[in-house]
Amino acid sequence: MYAVLKTGGKQYKVQAGDILRVEKLDCVAGDKIQFNEILMVGGETLAVGVPLVAGAAVQAEVIEQIKGPKVIHYVKRRRKHSSQRTKGHRQHLTLLRVTEVLAAGADKSGVKAATGTADARRAAHNADAAPAAKAPAKAKAAAKPKAAKAAATEE
């Protein structure tokens, strides 16, 4: 059985036992995660989603968080400018091993849904914006007697 899943703006055709490199997800090595955006499930019968297959999921185990190969961006200007520049970049990735493809019953599995780091940052930001629990009010200082207050103002 195989499935086509969508994560990080890309689509992947997977089956049990495959190893994937996907855009960085909010998880740590050893976690078990579940992809719920399944576009197609194949096997004995073919189920194509409109746009997603209801109840289908792909479960995977996180192997580790890695960095991709270095991509070099080389800029050279012609004629009188005579400047050259090299810029490097390494994309953050998550290495996964697909353990199971579920055609139905994904909502009852109890496995954490795979979310990207942007979703995790957004959720943390929204949680911080929630009003904090009120601290107990400070006890007010005892009022000064009026006679002492009046004497202090006359001086």
JSON list of C-alpha atoms in Angstrom, two decimals:
[
{"chain": "A", "resi": 1, "resn": "MET", "atom": "CA", "xyz": [0.00, 0.00, 0.00]},
{"chain": "A", "resi": 2, "resn": "TYR", "atom": "CA", "xyz": [1.27, 3.47, -0.86]},
{"chain": "A", "resi": 3, "resn": "ALA", "atom": "CA", "xyz": [0.12, 7.05, -0.29]},
{"chain": "A", "resi": 4, "resn": "VAL", "atom": "CA", "xyz": [0.82, 10.52, -1.60]},
{"chain": "A", "resi": 5, "resn": "LEU", "atom": "CA", "xyz": [1.18, 13.00, 1.26]},
{"chain": "A", "resi": 6, "resn": "LYS", "atom": "CA", "xyz": [1.66, 16.74, 1.37]},
{"chain": "A", "resi": 7, "resn": "THR", "atom": "CA", "xyz": [4.00, 18.52, 3.78]},
{"chain": "A", "resi": 8, "resn": "GLY", "atom": "CA", "xyz": [6.18, 21.60, 3.58]},
{"chain": "A", "resi": 9, "resn": "GLY", "atom": "CA", "xyz": [4.62, 22.64, 0.27]},
{"chain": "A", "resi": 10, "resn": "LYS", "atom": "CA", "xyz": [5.79, 19.44, -1.43]},
{"chain": "A", "resi": 11, "resn": "GLN", "atom": "CA", "xyz": [4.22, 16.08, -2.24]},
{"chain": "A", "resi": 12, "resn": "TYR", "atom": "CA", "xyz": [5.81, 12.70, -1.50]},
{"chain": "A", "resi": 13, "resn": "LYS", "atom": "CA", "xyz": [4.84, 9.19, -2.64]},
{"chain": "A", "resi": 14, "resn": "VAL", "atom": "CA", "xyz": [5.57, 6.87, 0.30]},
{"chain": "A", "resi": 15, "resn": "GLN", "atom": "CA", "xyz": [5.03, 3.32, 1.50]},
{"chain": "A", "resi": 16, "resn": "ALA", "atom": "CA", "xyz": [5.92, 1.55, 4.75]},
{"chain": "A", "resi": 17, "resn": "GLY", "atom": "CA", "xyz": [9.67, 1.39, 5.34]},
{"chain": "A", "resi": 18, "resn": "ASP", "atom": "CA", "xyz": [10.60, 4.44, 3.21]},
{"chain": "A", "resi": 19, "resn": "ILE", "atom": "CA", "xyz": [13.02, 7.05, 4.54]},
{"chain": "A", "resi": 20, "resn": "LEU", "atom": "CA", "xyz": [12.12, 10.68, 3.82]},
{"chain": "A", "resi": 21, "resn": "ARG", "atom": "CA", "xyz": [13.84, 14.06, 4.09]},
{"chain": "A", "resi": 22, "resn": "VAL", "atom": "CA", "xyz": [11.14, 16.71, 4.58]},
{"chain": "A", "resi": 23, "resn": "GLU", "atom": "CA", "xyz": [11.11, 20.37, 5.59]},
{"chain": "A", "resi": 24, "resn": "LYS", "atom": "CA", "xyz": [11.81, 20.84, 9.30]},
{"chain": "A", "resi": 25, "resn": "LEU", "atom": "CA", "xyz": [9.01, 19.66, 11.59]},
{"chain": "A", "resi": 26, "resn": "ASP", "atom": "CA", "xyz": [8.38, 20.54, 15.22]},
{"chain": "A", "resi": 27, "resn": "CYS", "atom": "CA", "xyz": [9.48, 17.22, 16.82]},
{"chain": "A", "resi": 28, "resn": "VAL", "atom": "CA", "xyz": [12.53, 15.48, 18.27]},
{"chain": "A", "resi": 29, "resn": "ALA", "atom": "CA", "xyz": [14.29, 12.24, 17.42]},
{"chain": "A", "resi": 30, "resn": "GLY", "atom": "CA", "xyz": [12.29, 9.19, 18.49]},
{"chain": "A", "resi": 31, "resn": "ASP", "atom": "CA", "xyz": [8.87, 10.87, 18.25]},
{"chain": "A", "resi": 32, "resn": "LYS", "atom": "CA", "xyz": [6.07, 9.14, 16.36]},
{"chain": "A", "resi": 33, "resn": "ILE", "atom": "CA", "xyz": [4.12, 11.56, 14.16]},
{"chain": "A", "resi": 34, "resn": "GLN", "atom": "CA", "xyz": [1.21, 11.33, 11.76]},
{"chain": "A", "resi": 35, "resn": "PHE", "atom": "CA", "xyz": [0.60, 13.15, 8.46]},
{"chain": "A", "resi": 36, "resn": "ASN", "atom": "CA", "xyz": [-3.10, 13.86, 7.93]},
{"chain": "A", "resi": 37, "resn": "GLU", "atom": "CA", "xyz": [-2.93, 15.66, 4.55]},
{"chain": "A", "resi": 38, "resn": "ILE", "atom": "CA", "xyz": [-3.16, 12.60, 2.28]},
{"chain": "A", "resi": 39, "resn": "LEU", "atom": "CA", "xyz": [-3.91, 13.28, -1.39]},
{"chain": "A", "resi": 40, "resn": "MET", "atom": "CA", "xyz": [-4.15, 9.68, -2.59]},
{"chain": "A", "resi": 41, "resn": "VAL", "atom": "CA", "xyz": [-4.03, 6.14, -1.20]},
{"chain": "A", "resi": 42, "resn": "GLY", "atom": "CA", "xyz": [-3.28, 3.21, -3.49]},
{"chain": "A", "resi": 43, "resn": "GLY", "atom": "CA", "xyz": [-3.06, -0.54, -3.11]},
{"chain": "A", "resi": 44, "resn": "GLU", "atom": "CA", "xyz": [-5.80, -3.04, -3.92]},
{"chain": "A", "resi": 45, "resn": "THR", "atom": "CA", "xyz": [-8.15, -0.08, -4.44]},
{"chain": "A", "resi": 46, "resn": "LEU", "atom": "CA", "xyz": [-7.28, 3.48, -5.39]},
{"chain": "A", "resi": 47, "resn": "ALA", "atom": "CA", "xyz": [-8.70, 6.36, -3.34]},
{"chain": "A", "resi": 48, "resn": "VAL", "atom": "CA", "xyz": [-8.14, 9.84, -4.72]},
{"chain": "A", "resi": 49, "resn": "GLY", "atom": "CA", "xyz": [-8.99, 12.75, -2.45]},
{"chain": "A", "resi": 50, "resn": "VAL", "atom": "CA", "xyz": [-11.00, 15.81, -3.37]},
{"chain": "A", "resi": 51, "resn": "PRO", "atom": "CA", "xyz": [-8.66, 17.43, -2.27]},
{"chain": "A", "resi": 52, "resn": "LEU", "atom": "CA", "xyz": [-7.84, 15.11, 0.69]},
{"chain": "A", "resi": 53, "resn": "VAL", "atom": "CA", "xyz": [-8.73, 11.50, 1.47]},
{"chain": "A", "resi": 54, "resn": "ALA", "atom": "CA", "xyz": [-10.98, 11.49, 4.55]},
{"chain": "A", "resi": 55, "resn": "GLY", "atom": "CA", "xyz": [-9.71, 9.35, 7.43]},
{"chain": "A", "resi": 56, "resn": "ALA", "atom": "CA", "xyz": [-6.39, 8.46, 5.77]},
{"chain": "A", "resi": 57, "resn": "ALA", "atom": "CA", "xyz": [-3.00, 9.07, 7.36]},
{"chain": "A", "resi": 58, "resn": "VAL", "atom": "CA", "xyz": [0.68, 8.17, 7.19]},
{"chain": "A", "resi": 59, "resn": "GLN", "atom": "CA", "xyz": [2.52, 7.43, 10.43]},
{"chain": "A", "resi": 60, "resn": "ALA", "atom": "CA", "xyz": [6.27, 7.94, 10.67]},
{"chain": "A", "resi": 61, "resn": "GLU", "atom": "CA", "xyz": [9.06, 7.83, 13.22]},
{"chain": "A", "resi": 62, "resn": "VAL", "atom": "CA", "xyz": [11.50, 10.75, 13.46]},
{"chain": "A", "resi": 63, "resn": "ILE", "atom": "CA", "xyz": [15.10, 9.60, 13.01]},
{"chain": "A", "resi": 64, "resn": "GLU", "atom": "CA", "xyz": [16.81, 13.00, 13.47]},
{"chain": "A", "resi": 65, "resn": "GLN", "atom": "CA", "xyz": [16.90, 16.70, 12.60]},
{"chain": "A", "resi": 66, "resn": "ILE", "atom": "CA", "xyz": [19.52, 17.34, 9.91]},
{"chain": "A", "resi": 67, "resn": "LYS", "atom": "CA", "xyz": [20.82, 20.03, 7.56]},
{"chain": "A", "resi": 68, "resn": "GLY", "atom": "CA", "xyz": [20.77, 19.63, 3.80]},
{"chain": "A", "resi": 69, "resn": "PRO", "atom": "CA", "xyz": [23.75, 20.00, 1.48]},
{"chain": "A", "resi": 70, "resn": "LYS", "atom": "CA", "xyz": [25.33, 23.43, 1.14]},
{"chain": "A", "resi": 71, "resn": "VAL", "atom": "CA", "xyz": [23.93, 25.42, -1.75]},
{"chain": "A", "resi": 72, "resn": "ILE", "atom": "CA", "xyz": [26.33, 28.02, -3.16]},
{"chain": "A", "resi": 73, "resn": "HIS", "atom": "CA", "xyz": [25.00, 31.20, -4.73]},
{"chain": "A", "resi": 74, "resn": "TYR", "atom": "CA", "xyz": [27.73, 32.84, -6.80]},
{"chain": "A", "resi": 75, "resn": "VAL", "atom": "CA", "xyz": [27.27, 36.40, -8.02]},
{"chain": "A", "resi": 76, "resn": "LYS", "atom": "CA", "xyz": [29.62, 37.98, -10.55]},
{"chain": "A", "resi": 77, "resn": "ARG", "atom": "CA", "xyz": [29.15, 41.40, -12.09]},
{"chain": "A", "resi": 78, "resn": "ARG", "atom": "CA", "xyz": [30.69, 42.22, -15.44]},
{"chain": "A", "resi": 79, "resn": "ARG", "atom": "CA", "xyz": [32.86, 45.02, -16.73]},
{"chain": "A", "resi": 80, "resn": "LYS", "atom": "CA", "xyz": [33.97, 47.80, -14.38]},
{"chain": "A", "resi": 81, "resn": "HIS", "atom": "CA", "xyz": [32.34, 46.57, -11.18]},
{"chain": "A", "resi": 82, "resn": "SER", "atom": "CA", "xyz": [34.74, 43.62, -10.76]},
{"chain": "A", "resi": 83, "resn": "SER", "atom": "CA", "xyz": [32.98, 42.17, -7.72]},
{"chain": "A", "resi": 84, "resn": "GLN", "atom": "CA", "xyz": [32.36, 38.53, -6.89]},
{"chain": "A", "resi": 85, "resn": "ARG", "atom": "CA", "xyz": [30.41, 37.13, -4.00]},
{"chain": "A", "resi": 86, "resn": "THR", "atom": "CA", "xyz": [29.74, 33.63, -2.70]},
{"chain": "A", "resi": 87, "resn": "LYS", "atom": "CA", "xyz": [26.84, 33.01, -0.31]},
{"chain": "A", "resi": 88, "resn": "GLY", "atom": "CA", "xyz": [26.10, 29.63, 1.23]},
{"chain": "A", "resi": 89, "resn": "HIS", "atom": "CA", "xyz": [22.90, 28.15, 2.67]},
{"chain": "A", "resi": 90, "resn": "ARG", "atom": "CA", "xyz": [21.97, 24.85, 4.34]},
{"chain": "A", "resi": 91, "resn": "GLN", "atom": "CA", "xyz": [18.28, 24.03, 4.65]},
{"chain": "A", "resi": 92, "resn": "HIS", "atom": "CA", "xyz": [16.99, 22.52, 7.92]},
{"chain": "A", "resi": 93, "resn": "LEU", "atom": "CA", "xyz": [15.37, 19.12, 7.33]},
{"chain": "A", "resi": 94, "resn": "THR", "atom": "CA", "xyz": [13.78, 16.29, 9.30]},
{"chain": "A", "resi": 95, "resn": "LEU", "atom": "CA", "xyz": [14.70, 12.68, 8.54]},
{"chain": "A", "resi": 96, "resn": "LEU", "atom": "CA", "xyz": [11.74, 10.26, 8.86]},
{"chain": "A", "resi": 97, "resn": "ARG", "atom": "CA", "xyz": [11.05, 6.54, 8.52]},
{"chain": "A", "resi": 98, "resn": "VAL", "atom": "CA", "xyz": [7.51, 5.73, 7.39]},
{"chain": "A", "resi": 99, "resn": "THR", "atom": "CA", "xyz": [6.07, 3.01, 9.62]},
{"chain": "A", "resi": 100, "resn": "GLU", "atom": "CA", "xyz": [2.47, 2.64, 8.45]},
{"chain": "A", "resi": 101, "resn": "VAL", "atom": "CA", "xyz": [-0.02, 3.84, 5.82]},
{"chain": "A", "resi": 102, "resn": "LEU", "atom": "CA", "xyz": [-3.60, 4.00, 7.11]},
{"chain": "A", "resi": 103, "resn": "ALA", "atom": "CA", "xyz": [-6.45, 4.09, 4.59]},
{"chain": "A", "resi": 104, "resn": "ALA", "atom": "CA", "xyz": [-9.02, 4.74, 7.34]},
{"chain": "A", "resi": 105, "resn": "GLY", "atom": "CA", "xyz": [-9.25, 5.32, 11.08]},
{"chain": "A", "resi": 106, "resn": "ALA", "atom": "CA", "xyz": [-6.58, 7.99, 11.38]},
{"chain": "A", "resi": 107, "resn": "ASP", "atom": "CA", "xyz": [-8.57, 10.09, 13.85]},
{"chain": "A", "resi": 108, "resn": "LYS", "atom": "CA", "xyz": [-8.65, 7.24, 16.41]},
{"chain": "A", "resi": 109, "resn": "SER", "atom": "CA", "xyz": [-4.92, 6.45, 16.30]},
{"chain": "A", "resi": 110, "resn": "GLY", "atom": "CA", "xyz": [-3.93, 8.91, 19.04]},
{"chain": "A", "resi": 111, "resn": "VAL", "atom": "CA", "xyz": [-0.61, 9.82, 17.37]},
{"chain": "A", "resi": 112, "resn": "LYS", "atom": "CA", "xyz": [0.60, 13.45, 17.39]},
{"chain": "A", "resi": 113, "resn": "ALA", "atom": "CA", "xyz": [-0.04, 15.28, 14.10]},
{"chain": "A", "resi": 114, "resn": "ALA", "atom": "CA", "xyz": [3.01, 16.50, 12.18]},
{"chain": "A", "resi": 115, "resn": "THR", "atom": "CA", "xyz": [3.28, 20.28, 12.20]},
{"chain": "A", "resi": 116, "resn": "GLY", "atom": "CA", "xyz": [5.91, 22.57, 10.79]},
{"chain": "A", "resi": 117, "resn": "THR", "atom": "CA", "xyz": [8.01, 24.91, 12.88]},
{"chain": "A", "resi": 118, "resn": "ALA", "atom": "CA", "xyz": [6.07, 27.94, 11.64]},
{"chain": "A", "resi": 119, "resn": "ASP", "atom": "CA", "xyz": [2.86, 26.44, 13.06]},
{"chain": "A", "resi": 120, "resn": "ALA", "atom": "CA", "xyz": [4.63, 25.76, 16.37]},
{"chain": "A", "resi": 121, "resn": "ARG", "atom": "CA", "xyz": [5.92, 29.35, 16.56]},
{"chain": "A", "resi": 122, "resn": "ARG", "atom": "CA", "xyz": [2.44, 30.69, 15.77]},
{"chain": "A", "resi": 123, "resn": "ALA", "atom": "CA", "xyz": [0.84, 28.52, 18.47]},
{"chain": "A", "resi": 124, "resn": "ALA", "atom": "CA", "xyz": [3.45, 29.59, 21.04]},
{"chain": "A", "resi": 125, "resn": "HIS", "atom": "CA", "xyz": [2.93, 33.24, 20.14]},
{"chain": "A", "resi": 126, "resn": "ASN", "atom": "CA", "xyz": [-0.85, 32.93, 20.50]},
{"chain": "A", "resi": 127, "resn": "ALA", "atom": "CA", "xyz": [-0.44, 31.17, 23.85]},
{"chain": "A", "resi": 128, "resn": "ASP", "atom": "CA", "xyz": [1.77, 34.04, 25.11]},
{"chain": "A", "resi": 129, "resn": "ALA", "atom": "CA", "xyz": [-0.80, 36.60, 23.98]},
{"chain": "A", "resi": 130, "resn": "ALA", "atom": "CA", "xyz": [-3.49, 34.99, 26.15]},
{"chain": "A", "resi": 131, "resn": "PRO", "atom": "CA", "xyz": [-4.12, 36.92, 29.36]},
{"chain": "A", "resi": 132, "resn": "ALA", "atom": "CA", "xyz": [-2.03, 35.69, 32.24]},
{"chain": "A", "resi": 133, "resn": "ALA", "atom": "CA", "xyz": [-3.58, 34.71, 35.56]},
{"chain": "A", "resi": 134, "resn": "LYS", "atom": "CA", "xyz": [-4.05, 37.72, 37.81]},
{"chain": "A", "resi": 135, "resn": "ALA", "atom": "CA", "xyz": [-1.65, 38.09, 40.71]},
{"chain": "A", "resi": 136, "resn": "PRO", "atom": "CA", "xyz": [-3.27, 38.61, 44.11]},
{"chain": "A", "resi": 137, "resn": "ALA", "atom": "CA", "xyz": [-3.79, 42.30, 44.88]},
{"chain": "A", "resi": 138, "resn": "LYS", "atom": "CA", "xyz": [-1.41, 43.94, 47.33]},
{"chain": "A", "resi": 139, "resn": "ALA", "atom": "CA", "xyz": [-2.80, 44.92, 50.70]},
{"chain": "A", "resi": 140, "resn": "LYS", "atom": "CA", "xyz": [-3.33, 48.67, 50.97]},
{"chain": "A", "resi": 141, "resn": "ALA", "atom": "CA", "xyz": [-1.30, 50.60, 53.49]},
{"chain": "A", "resi": 142, "resn": "ALA", "atom": "CA", "xyz": [-3.12, 51.74, 56.61]},
{"chain": "A", "resi": 143, "resn": "ALA", "atom": "CA", "xyz": [-4.50, 55.27, 56.26]},
{"chain": "A", "resi": 144, "resn": "LYS", "atom": "CA", "xyz": [-2.91, 58.01, 58.35]},
{"chain": "A", "resi": 145, "resn": "PRO", "atom": "CA", "xyz": [-5.06, 59.60, 61.02]},
{"chain": "A", "resi": 146, "resn": "LYS", "atom": "CA", "xyz": [-6.60, 62.88, 59.83]},
{"chain": "A", "resi": 147, "resn": "ALA", "atom": "CA", "xyz": [-5.23, 64.87, 62.77]},
{"chain": "A", "resi": 148, "resn": "ALA", "atom": "CA", "xyz": [-1.63, 63.89, 61.96]},
{"chain": "A", "resi": 149, "resn": "LYS", "atom": "CA", "xyz": [-2.21, 64.60, 58.29]},
{"chain": "A", "resi": 150, "resn": "ALA", "atom": "CA", "xyz": [-3.68, 68.05, 59.01]},
{"chain": "A", "resi": 151, "resn": "ALA", "atom": "CA", "xyz": [-0.77, 68.90, 61.31]},
{"chain": "A", "resi": 152, "resn": "ALA", "atom": "CA", "xyz": [1.71, 67.92, 58.65]},
{"chain": "A", "resi": 153, "resn": "THR", "atom": "CA", "xyz": [0.07, 70.18, 56.06]},
{"chain": "A", "resi": 154, "resn": "GLU", "atom": "CA", "xyz": [-0.02, 73.24, 58.38]},
{"chain": "A", "resi": 155, "resn": "GLU", "atom": "CA", "xyz": [3.72, 73.21, 58.94]}
]
